[in-house]
Amino acid sequence: MLRAAVAALACLYLARTSPAEPYSLRAYSLSTQNPKDISKILTSIEERLKVLDTVSAAQEKQSRRLDAIQDKLDRVETTVTLKLERAQLAAERLEHRIHMLQTNIQTTIKESSEKLERSQAKITELTLNLTSHIEKHKHLLEKVNGAYADTWHRGLVLESLMRDGLSLVNVTRRELADGLRALARRQRDARITSAELEEKFARRLNDNTYKIDLKVLLIILYTSNVEKNNIRVRCLMLLSSLNIVRNEILTIVMVRQFQDQ
């Protein structure tokens, strides 16, 4: 139908544009069709033209809407592209920051691992030093314990030697007293001269002094340097007591000589 309308419109257009043969076209149209049919055709053509106008108007509206939609789509596309570009820039910046953070983390991990290795090496060195110092102190404690035991043993030996020395001094005193008494009795009985008495007293005193000196030397040999000072003091006290005994004996001898005279 659309083709027929287009053909009719083309015929009308040709009829209007060709004024040279109006009579022949009218005669042909009058001869072929009557006026009622022509009016019907014209009305149908007008109706179809109206339909075409409405269709064209609808198409224009639709094209306008499509243009508006296209404009909106273009705007949306531009905004989306801008947002995508911004997002891409943000992603690039974020990627750069992540890369920098990763490098920093790797460097810090490397430095911390190196510090940990150095600290472990220092800890091992400290443990070795501590073990060596502990062993040294252990050896020193063992030496101190041995020295203390040795000192204790020497102290016991020294105490026994001092007791022996004191007992020897007491024995010497008793022997000297007994000797003096015996000599006095012998002098009274046998009338021994003072020179012989003095000689016997000196011999006995020298023998006892020699024994005491031997005991003192043994005490000094069995003691350490720290103990020697104490022993020297005790030996000096012992020698002073012996000198006192010797002086007493000499005074007794002198008294006896004076009495004999």
Coordinates of N, CA and C in Angstrom, one line a residue, residues 9 11 50 94 118 164 166:
L9 N 1.4 9.5 -5.6 CA 2.0 10.8 -5.4 C 3.0 11.2 -6.5
C11 N 2.7 10.2 -9.5 CA 1.9 10.5 -10.7 C 1.3 11.9 -10.6
K50 N -1.6 11.7 6.0 CA -1.7 12.1 7.4 C -1.0 11.0 8.3
L94 N 48.4 4.4 43.7 CA 48.4 3.4 44.8 C 49.4 2.2 44.5
R118 N 73.4 -10.1 64.0 CA 74.5 -9.5 64.8 C 74.2 -9.7 66.3
D164 N 103.2 -28.9 121.1 CA 104.5 -29.6 121.4 C 105.6 -28.7 121.9
L166 N 105.1 -25.7 123.5 CA 104.7 -25.3 124.8 C 105.0 -26.4 125.8

